[in-house]
Amino acid sequence: MIWKNANRRKFLGSLAGLPLVGGLLPSAASAAARSGAAERDLIAELGVQSFINAAGTYTTLTASLMPPEVIGAITSAATKYVNLIELHDAVGKRIAELVKAESALVSAGCASALSQATAACVAGADRDKIQMLPDTHHMKNEVICQKSHRNGYDHAIRNAGVTMIEVETAQELERAVNHKTAMMFYLNHATPEGKIKHEEFVALGKKHGIPTLIDAAADVPPVENLYKFQGLGFDLVAFSGGKGMRGPQSAGLLLGRKDLIAAARMNASPNSDSLCRTNKVNKEELVGMLAAVERFVKLDHEAEWKMWEKRCDVVAKEVKKAKTVQTKVFVPEIANAVPHLEVTWDEAKVGRTREQVVEGLRKGSPNIELRPGGGKGLVVVAVSMMQDGDEDVVARRLREELKG
Ligand SMILES: *Cc1c(COP(=O)(O)O)cnc(C)c1O
């Protein structure tokens, strides 16, 4: 033990005055105690405003809060040295078992998982090729995807030096396959817009011997999606770690074929001369992600769902007391598929525009961020990233704002 007993006593003594801290974060507290450091609120010290998250898992808004199990795992790992490769092997093995995948790695977010996956399909485990990326002159460097599946995050794929080849039908896809084809990419939340659905896409990949990657970043919950896509036959499956799973914001998962996951790791940190050396993952993300996956697969998802519906109900009941206000609970069919509350009102009759309400909540006390987007006389309250009791505050503040 490196910490001094006297320090520990002093620290625990200072915690005793703080309700909940010791009880909520036993591991965090003991890790802080080990270092002898009292907790500082740097966000407050810097004068940066925190807020109630009624928006959902938006990266700019820091997306999610890590549960105590995850924070505890991170703080315990933070005080120990370890061989990073050995720890990643062990964490990958455990996560693969938990999500029924052949193999798994922890990436620096889902976007990083997309880069690593592409590098694995282009350079594989060939050290010369790994060092050459993103120069892909003498390698397979085309990625086929449906036109409707193109999106901003595929920049992470293009980082590996590949060209996106857009197709719309299965016939076009087959015609696009050639000796330069490295990978086929599928964006899960674009499924309704694309002509080729999961099963056919996977079958085409297998027919032509081309690895398939699916981006399912925001598609858990439902928890079943953690197992679904490898079950359908995708060679590589990418998830965000810090969205619905509430792992570290700077972590993600890449699941899939053993050879490809091994190659994806060779194309990344800690290997200095590799494409994804820029996307470092340290022990904190590794153990934090494992703790998040462990928690998530065991979680009572039905109880979570009921809690979210209850929060929607609390807000709905209160805001409906205001003139012309109507509410509706909806669940997006795909991506962030959890209950949200849509609140609508007659802007003319109430005398409050959508922008005024959004700004009023944003600048009120406490600050509240609503889900971005919406239209005239319409806001959306996302409840899944709230903390207990936030729904009462949001209900009261939203009603105040809608009083006109
Ligand atoms: C959020 C998101 C990403 C990026 O995930 P990070 O974990 O923030 O890197 C990629 N693809 C889609 C579809 C997303 O929604």
Short mmCIF file of C-alpha atoms and ligand atoms in Angstrom, two decimals:
data_model
loop_
_atom_site.label_atom_id
_atom_site.label_comp_id
_atom_site.label_asym_id
_atom_site.label_seq_id
_atom_site.Cartn_x
_atom_site.Cartn_y
_atom_site.Cartn_z
CA MET A 1 0.00 0.00 0.00
CA ILE A 2 1.43 3.32 -1.02
CA TRP A 3 -0.95 5.61 0.77
CA LYS A 4 -0.56 6.67 4.34
CA ASN A 5 -3.18 5.70 6.89
CA ALA A 6 -3.25 9.20 8.27
CA ASN A 7 -4.02 10.59 4.83
CA ARG A 8 -6.71 8.05 4.29
CA ARG A 9 -8.39 8.88 7.58
CA LYS A 10 -8.23 12.57 6.80
CA PHE A 11 -9.76 12.01 3.38
CA LEU A 12 -12.55 9.74 4.62
CA GLY A 13 -13.21 12.26 7.36
CA SER A 14 -13.71 14.99 4.79
CA LEU A 15 -16.05 12.71 2.85
CA ALA A 16 -18.20 12.07 5.90
CA GLY A 17 -19.57 15.59 5.63
CA LEU A 18 -20.71 14.96 2.07
CA PRO A 19 -23.98 13.08 1.82
CA LEU A 20 -24.04 10.23 -0.70
CA VAL A 21 -20.51 10.50 -2.07
CA GLY A 22 -19.09 7.66 -0.02
CA GLY A 23 -22.17 5.53 -0.52
CA LEU A 24 -22.47 6.12 -4.24
CA LEU A 25 -18.87 5.77 -5.28
CA PRO A 26 -17.09 3.44 -2.90
CA SER A 27 -14.40 2.53 -5.41
CA ALA A 28 -13.85 6.09 -6.54
CA ALA A 29 -13.63 7.18 -2.94
CA SER A 30 -11.11 4.53 -2.02
CA ALA A 31 -8.99 5.32 -5.09
CA ALA A 32 -9.02 9.00 -4.19
CA ALA A 33 -8.12 7.96 -0.68
CA ARG A 34 -5.16 5.95 -1.99
CA SER A 35 -3.81 8.98 -3.77
CA GLY A 36 -4.54 11.15 -0.73
CA ALA A 37 -6.27 13.67 -2.99
CA ALA A 38 -9.59 15.22 -2.13
CA GLU A 39 -12.05 15.54 -5.00
CA ARG A 40 -11.98 18.87 -6.84
CA ASP A 41 -14.82 20.12 -8.97
CA LEU A 42 -12.78 21.61 -11.80
CA ILE A 43 -15.82 22.19 -13.97
CA ALA A 44 -17.23 24.50 -11.32
CA GLU A 45 -13.83 26.07 -10.61
CA LEU A 46 -13.52 26.97 -14.27
CA GLY A 47 -16.95 28.52 -14.32
CA VAL A 48 -18.23 26.09 -16.95
CA GLN A 49 -21.93 25.40 -16.49
CA SER A 50 -23.10 21.81 -16.24
CA PHE A 51 -26.72 21.06 -17.11
CA ILE A 52 -29.53 18.56 -16.94
CA ASN A 53 -29.29 16.32 -20.00
CA ALA A 54 -32.75 16.13 -21.58
CA ALA A 55 -31.05 15.88 -24.98
CA GLY A 56 -29.74 12.33 -25.20
CA THR A 57 -26.35 10.92 -26.19
CA TYR A 58 -24.77 13.86 -28.02
CA THR A 59 -20.97 13.92 -28.04
CA THR A 60 -20.82 17.72 -27.83
CA LEU A 61 -22.92 17.53 -24.66
CA THR A 62 -20.68 14.73 -23.30
CA ALA A 63 -23.38 12.16 -24.11
CA SER A 64 -23.74 9.99 -21.00
CA LEU A 65 -22.69 9.67 -17.37
CA MET A 66 -20.73 6.63 -16.30
CA PRO A 67 -22.39 4.50 -13.60
CA PRO A 68 -20.53 3.89 -10.30
CA GLU A 69 -19.34 0.43 -11.47
CA VAL A 70 -17.55 2.02 -14.43
CA ILE A 71 -16.07 4.92 -12.44
CA GLY A 72 -14.91 2.46 -9.78
CA ALA A 73 -13.16 0.28 -12.36
CA ILE A 74 -11.44 3.30 -13.90
CA THR A 75 -10.22 4.80 -10.64
CA SER A 76 -8.89 1.45 -9.43
CA ALA A 77 -6.98 0.92 -12.68
CA ALA A 78 -5.64 4.48 -12.67
CA THR A 79 -3.31 3.76 -9.75
CA LYS A 80 -1.59 0.68 -11.24
CA TYR A 81 0.96 0.02 -13.98
CA VAL A 82 0.20 -2.81 -16.34
CA ASN A 83 1.30 -4.18 -19.70
CA LEU A 84 -1.25 -2.63 -22.03
CA ILE A 85 -1.21 -5.44 -24.60
CA GLU A 86 -1.71 -8.10 -21.95
CA LEU A 87 -4.59 -6.14 -20.39
CA HIS A 88 -6.24 -5.60 -23.79
CA ASP A 89 -5.96 -9.35 -24.54
CA ALA A 90 -7.71 -10.15 -21.27
CA VAL A 91 -10.38 -7.45 -21.58
CA GLY A 92 -11.06 -8.39 -25.21
CA LYS A 93 -11.52 -12.04 -24.27
CA ARG A 94 -13.99 -11.20 -21.49
CA ILE A 95 -15.98 -8.78 -23.65
CA ALA A 96 -16.12 -11.29 -26.52
CA GLU A 97 -17.61 -13.88 -24.15
CA LEU A 98 -20.13 -11.38 -22.78
CA VAL A 99 -21.40 -10.31 -26.21
CA LYS A 100 -21.09 -13.71 -27.92
CA ALA A 101 -18.51 -12.54 -30.44
CA GLU A 102 -15.56 -14.50 -31.82
CA SER A 103 -13.24 -11.68 -30.78
CA ALA A 104 -13.41 -8.09 -29.49
CA LEU A 105 -11.34 -4.98 -28.96
CA VAL A 106 -11.86 -1.65 -27.21
CA SER A 107 -11.39 1.35 -29.50
CA ALA A 108 -11.30 5.10 -28.89
CA GLY A 109 -15.01 5.44 -29.74
CA CYS A 110 -17.10 3.98 -32.53
CA ALA A 111 -15.52 6.26 -35.13
CA SER A 112 -12.13 4.86 -34.22
CA ALA A 113 -13.53 1.33 -34.49
CA LEU A 114 -14.51 2.17 -38.09
CA SER A 115 -10.95 3.34 -38.89
CA GLN A 116 -9.38 0.29 -37.27
CA ALA A 117 -11.80 -2.05 -39.05
CA THR A 118 -10.98 -0.49 -42.42
CA ALA A 119 -7.23 -0.62 -41.77
CA ALA A 120 -7.62 -4.29 -40.89
CA CYS A 121 -9.40 -5.00 -44.18
CA VAL A 122 -6.90 -2.97 -46.25
CA ALA A 123 -3.51 -3.67 -44.65
CA GLY A 124 -4.40 -6.72 -42.58
CA ALA A 125 -1.54 -7.94 -40.41
CA ASP A 126 1.15 -7.11 -43.01
CA ARG A 127 3.67 -4.86 -41.24
CA ASP A 128 4.86 -3.14 -44.42
CA LYS A 129 1.33 -2.28 -45.45
CA ILE A 130 0.43 -1.18 -41.90
CA GLN A 131 3.30 1.31 -41.99
CA MET A 132 2.27 2.64 -45.41
CA LEU A 133 -1.35 3.56 -44.54
CA PRO A 134 -3.08 5.83 -45.48
CA ASP A 135 -1.09 5.41 -48.72
CA THR A 136 -2.95 2.47 -50.25
CA HIS A 137 -1.49 2.52 -53.79
CA HIS A 138 -0.58 -1.15 -53.90
CA MET A 139 -3.42 -2.43 -51.75
CA LYS A 140 -7.12 -3.15 -52.02
CA ASN A 141 -8.52 0.30 -51.40
CA GLU A 142 -12.19 0.42 -52.34
CA VAL A 143 -15.08 0.19 -49.89
CA ILE A 144 -18.52 -0.55 -51.30
CA CYS A 145 -21.58 0.88 -49.59
CA GLN A 146 -25.14 1.86 -50.40
CA LYS A 147 -25.56 5.49 -51.42
CA SER A 148 -28.11 6.04 -48.63
CA HIS A 149 -25.62 4.68 -46.08
CA ARG A 150 -23.08 7.45 -46.70
CA ASN A 151 -22.78 9.66 -43.59
CA GLY A 152 -20.38 12.01 -41.84
CA TYR A 153 -18.84 9.28 -39.73
CA ASP A 154 -17.61 7.44 -42.81
CA HIS A 155 -14.79 10.00 -42.75
CA ALA A 156 -13.34 7.55 -40.24
CA ILE A 157 -13.36 4.89 -42.97
CA ARG A 158 -11.91 7.24 -45.61
CA ASN A 159 -9.07 8.09 -43.17
CA ALA A 160 -7.57 4.71 -44.06
CA GLY A 161 -6.96 5.91 -47.62
CA VAL A 162 -9.90 4.19 -49.30
CA THR A 163 -12.47 5.35 -51.83
CA MET A 164 -16.17 4.86 -51.14
CA ILE A 165 -17.92 3.15 -54.05
CA GLU A 166 -21.64 3.93 -53.94
CA VAL A 167 -24.26 1.46 -55.16
CA GLU A 168 -28.02 1.25 -54.84
CA THR A 169 -29.05 -2.28 -55.82
CA ALA A 170 -27.65 -5.77 -55.29
CA GLN A 171 -26.91 -5.97 -59.02
CA GLU A 172 -24.92 -2.74 -58.90
CA LEU A 173 -23.08 -4.02 -55.86
CA GLU A 174 -22.05 -7.21 -57.63
CA ARG A 175 -20.86 -5.22 -60.63
CA ALA A 176 -18.81 -2.94 -58.35
CA VAL A 177 -16.86 -5.84 -56.81
CA ASN A 178 -13.33 -6.12 -58.23
CA HIS A 179 -9.77 -7.00 -57.22
CA LYS A 180 -9.47 -3.63 -55.41
CA THR A 181 -12.50 -4.20 -53.13
CA ALA A 182 -11.33 -4.26 -49.51
CA MET A 183 -14.57 -4.10 -47.53
CA MET A 184 -18.34 -3.61 -47.65
CA PHE A 185 -19.84 -1.07 -45.25
CA TYR A 186 -23.38 -0.99 -43.79
CA LEU A 187 -24.85 1.81 -41.64
CA ASN A 188 -27.46 0.21 -39.39
CA HIS A 189 -29.66 3.25 -38.84
CA ALA A 190 -29.92 3.77 -42.61
CA THR A 191 -31.57 0.36 -43.02
CA PRO A 192 -35.01 1.79 -43.95
CA GLU A 193 -33.46 3.94 -46.72
CA GLY A 194 -31.35 1.24 -48.37
CA LYS A 195 -32.61 -1.34 -50.89
CA ILE A 196 -30.21 -4.03 -49.65
CA LYS A 197 -31.02 -5.18 -46.11
CA HIS A 198 -28.76 -6.94 -43.58
CA GLU A 199 -29.17 -10.57 -44.67
CA GLU A 200 -28.72 -9.93 -48.37
CA PHE A 201 -25.76 -7.61 -47.72
CA VAL A 202 -24.00 -10.26 -45.62
CA ALA A 203 -24.76 -12.95 -48.22
CA LEU A 204 -23.24 -10.81 -50.99
CA GLY A 205 -20.12 -10.28 -48.90
CA LYS A 206 -19.75 -14.01 -48.32
CA LYS A 207 -20.42 -14.83 -51.98
CA HIS A 208 -17.55 -12.56 -53.08
CA GLY A 209 -15.28 -13.19 -50.10
CA ILE A 210 -15.35 -9.56 -48.97
CA PRO A 211 -15.47 -8.68 -45.26
CA THR A 212 -18.55 -6.74 -44.11
CA LEU A 213 -18.56 -3.99 -41.45
CA ILE A 214 -21.66 -2.58 -39.75
CA ASP A 215 -21.79 0.72 -37.85
CA ALA A 216 -24.31 0.23 -35.02
CA ALA A 217 -22.94 3.07 -32.87
CA ALA A 218 -26.19 4.21 -31.24
CA ASP A 219 -28.13 0.96 -31.55
CA VAL A 220 -28.05 -0.32 -27.98
CA PRO A 221 -30.42 -0.52 -26.24
CA PRO A 222 -32.03 -2.91 -27.10
CA VAL A 223 -29.39 -5.12 -25.47
CA GLU A 224 -30.10 -7.87 -28.05
CA ASN A 225 -28.36 -5.71 -30.66
CA LEU A 226 -25.07 -6.42 -28.87
CA TYR A 227 -25.37 -10.01 -30.16
CA LYS A 228 -27.53 -9.58 -33.23
CA PHE A 229 -25.20 -8.44 -36.00
CA GLN A 230 -22.40 -10.99 -35.52
CA GLY A 231 -25.25 -13.53 -35.43
CA LEU A 232 -26.43 -12.27 -38.83
CA GLY A 233 -22.93 -12.90 -40.18
CA PHE A 234 -21.28 -9.46 -40.29
CA ASP A 235 -17.51 -9.90 -40.06
CA LEU A 236 -17.07 -6.69 -38.04
CA VAL A 237 -19.51 -4.82 -35.78
CA ALA A 238 -18.84 -1.37 -34.31
CA PHE A 239 -20.53 0.26 -31.30
CA SER A 240 -20.08 3.44 -29.30
CA GLY A 241 -19.03 2.72 -25.74
CA GLY A 242 -20.32 5.95 -24.24
CA LYS A 243 -23.83 6.14 -25.65
CA GLY A 244 -26.52 3.71 -24.44
CA MET A 245 -23.98 1.47 -22.68
CA ARG A 246 -22.69 4.41 -20.59
CA GLY A 247 -19.07 3.34 -20.74
CA PRO A 248 -16.29 5.90 -21.13
CA GLN A 249 -17.15 8.57 -23.73
CA SER A 250 -13.74 7.98 -25.28
CA ALA A 251 -14.33 4.25 -25.84
CA GLY A 252 -16.02 2.00 -28.34
CA LEU A 253 -16.24 -1.66 -29.29
CA LEU A 254 -15.20 -3.54 -32.40
CA LEU A 255 -16.46 -7.12 -32.46
CA GLY A 256 -15.94 -9.81 -35.02
CA ARG A 257 -13.66 -12.29 -36.75
CA LYS A 258 -10.57 -13.23 -34.80
CA ASP A 259 -8.10 -12.57 -37.66
CA LEU A 260 -9.63 -9.17 -38.42
CA ILE A 261 -9.72 -8.06 -34.77
CA ALA A 262 -6.08 -9.09 -34.37
CA ALA A 263 -5.20 -7.09 -37.52
CA ALA A 264 -7.27 -4.13 -36.29
CA ARG A 265 -5.21 -4.08 -33.10
CA MET A 266 -1.95 -4.17 -35.08
CA ASN A 267 -3.14 -1.08 -36.96
CA ALA A 268 -3.61 0.88 -33.72
CA SER A 269 -2.00 2.17 -30.54
CA PRO A 270 0.31 1.20 -28.86
CA ASN A 271 2.02 0.33 -32.19
CA SER A 272 3.81 3.58 -32.95
CA ASP A 273 3.97 3.31 -36.75
CA SER A 274 0.28 2.63 -37.38
CA LEU A 275 -2.74 4.51 -38.72
CA CYS A 276 -4.68 4.49 -35.44
CA ARG A 277 -1.78 5.29 -33.13
CA THR A 278 -3.60 8.64 -32.92
CA ASN A 279 -6.59 6.96 -31.29
CA LYS A 280 -5.02 5.88 -28.04
CA VAL A 281 -6.84 3.59 -25.63
CA ASN A 282 -5.35 3.25 -22.17
CA LYS A 283 -6.12 0.92 -19.25
CA GLU A 284 -8.86 3.26 -17.99
CA GLU A 285 -10.92 2.88 -21.18
CA LEU A 286 -10.20 -0.86 -21.27
CA VAL A 287 -11.45 -1.67 -17.79
CA GLY A 288 -14.14 1.02 -17.91
CA MET A 289 -15.56 -0.50 -21.09
CA LEU A 290 -15.46 -4.00 -19.66
CA ALA A 291 -17.29 -2.84 -16.53
CA ALA A 292 -19.87 -1.05 -18.70
CA VAL A 293 -20.51 -4.15 -20.84
CA GLU A 294 -20.76 -6.38 -17.75
CA ARG A 295 -23.29 -4.03 -16.21
CA PHE A 296 -25.23 -3.56 -19.43
CA VAL A 297 -25.77 -7.26 -20.20
CA LYS A 298 -26.95 -7.91 -16.61
CA LEU A 299 -29.12 -4.82 -16.35
CA ASP A 300 -32.88 -5.15 -15.80
CA HIS A 301 -33.77 -3.53 -19.13
CA GLU A 302 -37.50 -3.84 -18.51
CA ALA A 303 -37.16 -1.83 -15.29
CA GLU A 304 -35.06 0.78 -17.13
CA TRP A 305 -37.75 1.08 -19.77
CA LYS A 306 -40.46 1.54 -17.12
CA MET A 307 -38.35 4.20 -15.42
CA TRP A 308 -38.01 6.09 -18.72
CA GLU A 309 -41.78 5.87 -19.34
CA LYS A 310 -42.37 7.12 -15.81
CA ARG A 311 -40.11 10.12 -16.43
CA CYS A 312 -42.00 10.90 -19.65
CA ASP A 313 -45.24 10.66 -17.70
CA VAL A 314 -44.03 13.03 -14.95
CA VAL A 315 -43.10 15.70 -17.52
CA ALA A 316 -46.24 15.13 -19.61
CA LYS A 317 -48.63 15.47 -16.66
CA GLU A 318 -47.08 18.75 -15.57
CA VAL A 319 -46.67 20.49 -18.93
CA LYS A 320 -50.18 19.57 -20.06
CA LYS A 321 -51.47 21.92 -17.39
CA ALA A 322 -50.29 24.76 -19.63
CA LYS A 323 -52.62 26.16 -22.30
CA THR A 324 -52.79 24.26 -25.66
CA VAL A 325 -49.96 21.90 -24.68
CA GLN A 326 -50.11 18.32 -25.92
CA THR A 327 -47.65 15.48 -25.45
CA LYS A 328 -46.81 12.18 -27.08
CA VAL A 329 -44.35 9.46 -26.10
CA PHE A 330 -42.42 8.04 -29.06
CA VAL A 331 -39.62 5.53 -29.56
CA PRO A 332 -37.36 5.99 -32.61
CA GLU A 333 -37.59 2.79 -34.64
CA ILE A 334 -33.83 2.57 -35.02
CA ALA A 335 -30.92 4.31 -33.19
CA ASN A 336 -31.50 5.74 -29.69
CA ALA A 337 -34.55 3.45 -29.57
CA VAL A 338 -35.77 4.56 -26.14
CA PRO A 339 -38.86 6.52 -25.00
CA HIS A 340 -38.80 10.28 -25.74
CA LEU A 341 -41.49 12.85 -24.97
CA GLU A 342 -42.67 15.15 -27.74
CA VAL A 343 -44.24 18.36 -26.42
CA THR A 344 -46.28 20.56 -28.77
CA TRP A 345 -48.15 23.84 -28.26
CA ASP A 346 -49.77 26.64 -30.21
CA GLU A 347 -47.05 29.28 -30.45
CA ALA A 348 -49.52 32.06 -31.32
CA LYS A 349 -51.88 31.33 -28.42
CA VAL A 350 -49.14 30.75 -25.84
CA GLY A 351 -46.93 33.56 -27.10
CA ARG A 352 -43.75 31.50 -26.83
CA THR A 353 -41.75 30.19 -29.80
CA ARG A 354 -39.78 26.97 -29.84
CA GLU A 355 -36.53 28.97 -29.85
CA GLN A 356 -37.61 31.01 -26.81
CA VAL A 357 -38.48 27.86 -24.87
CA VAL A 358 -35.20 26.12 -25.79
CA GLU A 359 -33.15 29.22 -24.85
CA GLY A 360 -35.20 29.77 -21.70
CA LEU A 361 -34.37 26.27 -20.48
CA ARG A 362 -30.76 26.50 -21.62
CA LYS A 363 -30.15 29.71 -19.69
CA GLY A 364 -32.45 29.05 -16.73
CA SER A 365 -31.60 27.66 -13.35
CA PRO A 366 -30.55 24.89 -13.50
CA ASN A 367 -29.51 24.86 -17.18
CA ILE A 368 -31.40 22.26 -19.20
CA GLU A 369 -30.51 21.01 -22.70
CA LEU A 370 -33.32 19.58 -24.82
CA ARG A 371 -32.89 17.22 -27.76
CA PRO A 372 -31.66 19.23 -30.78
CA GLY A 373 -34.00 19.64 -33.75
CA GLY A 374 -37.77 19.95 -33.85
CA GLY A 375 -40.15 22.39 -35.46
CA LYS A 376 -42.57 25.23 -34.77
CA GLY A 377 -44.24 24.74 -31.39
CA LEU A 378 -42.44 21.45 -30.77
CA VAL A 379 -39.66 20.30 -28.46
CA VAL A 380 -38.46 16.80 -27.59
CA VAL A 381 -37.48 15.79 -24.07
CA ALA A 382 -35.06 12.85 -23.95
CA VAL A 383 -35.26 11.10 -20.59
CA SER A 384 -32.82 8.18 -20.79
CA MET A 385 -29.68 10.18 -19.90
CA MET A 386 -31.33 12.06 -17.01
CA GLN A 387 -30.36 11.46 -13.41
CA ASP A 388 -33.04 10.54 -10.87
CA GLY A 389 -35.17 13.53 -10.03
CA ASP A 390 -34.20 15.52 -13.14
CA GLU A 391 -37.65 14.81 -14.58
CA ASP A 392 -39.31 16.84 -11.81
CA VAL A 393 -37.09 19.83 -12.51
CA VAL A 394 -37.58 19.59 -16.28
CA ALA A 395 -41.35 19.28 -15.80
CA ARG A 396 -41.52 22.40 -13.63
CA ARG A 397 -39.20 24.49 -15.80
CA LEU A 398 -40.84 23.48 -19.06
CA ARG A 399 -44.26 24.39 -17.69
CA GLU A 400 -42.93 27.77 -16.54
CA GLU A 401 -41.52 28.41 -20.01
CA LEU A 402 -44.81 27.44 -21.62
CA LYS A 403 -46.90 29.71 -19.47
CA GLY A 404 -46.27 32.54 -21.93
C1 LIG B 1 -22.16 8.45 -32.54
C2 LIG B 1 -21.92 7.74 -33.81
C3 LIG B 1 -20.61 7.42 -34.23
C4 LIG B 1 -19.39 7.84 -33.45
O1 LIG B 1 -19.32 7.23 -32.22
P1 LIG B 1 -18.20 7.66 -31.15
O2 LIG B 1 -18.27 6.58 -30.13
O3 LIG B 1 -18.60 9.00 -30.64
O4 LIG B 1 -16.90 7.70 -31.88
C5 LIG B 1 -20.46 6.72 -35.40
N1 LIG B 1 -21.52 6.35 -36.14
C6 LIG B 1 -22.78 6.65 -35.80
C7 LIG B 1 -23.91 6.21 -36.65
C8 LIG B 1 -23.04 7.37 -34.61
O5 LIG B 1 -24.29 7.66 -34.25
#
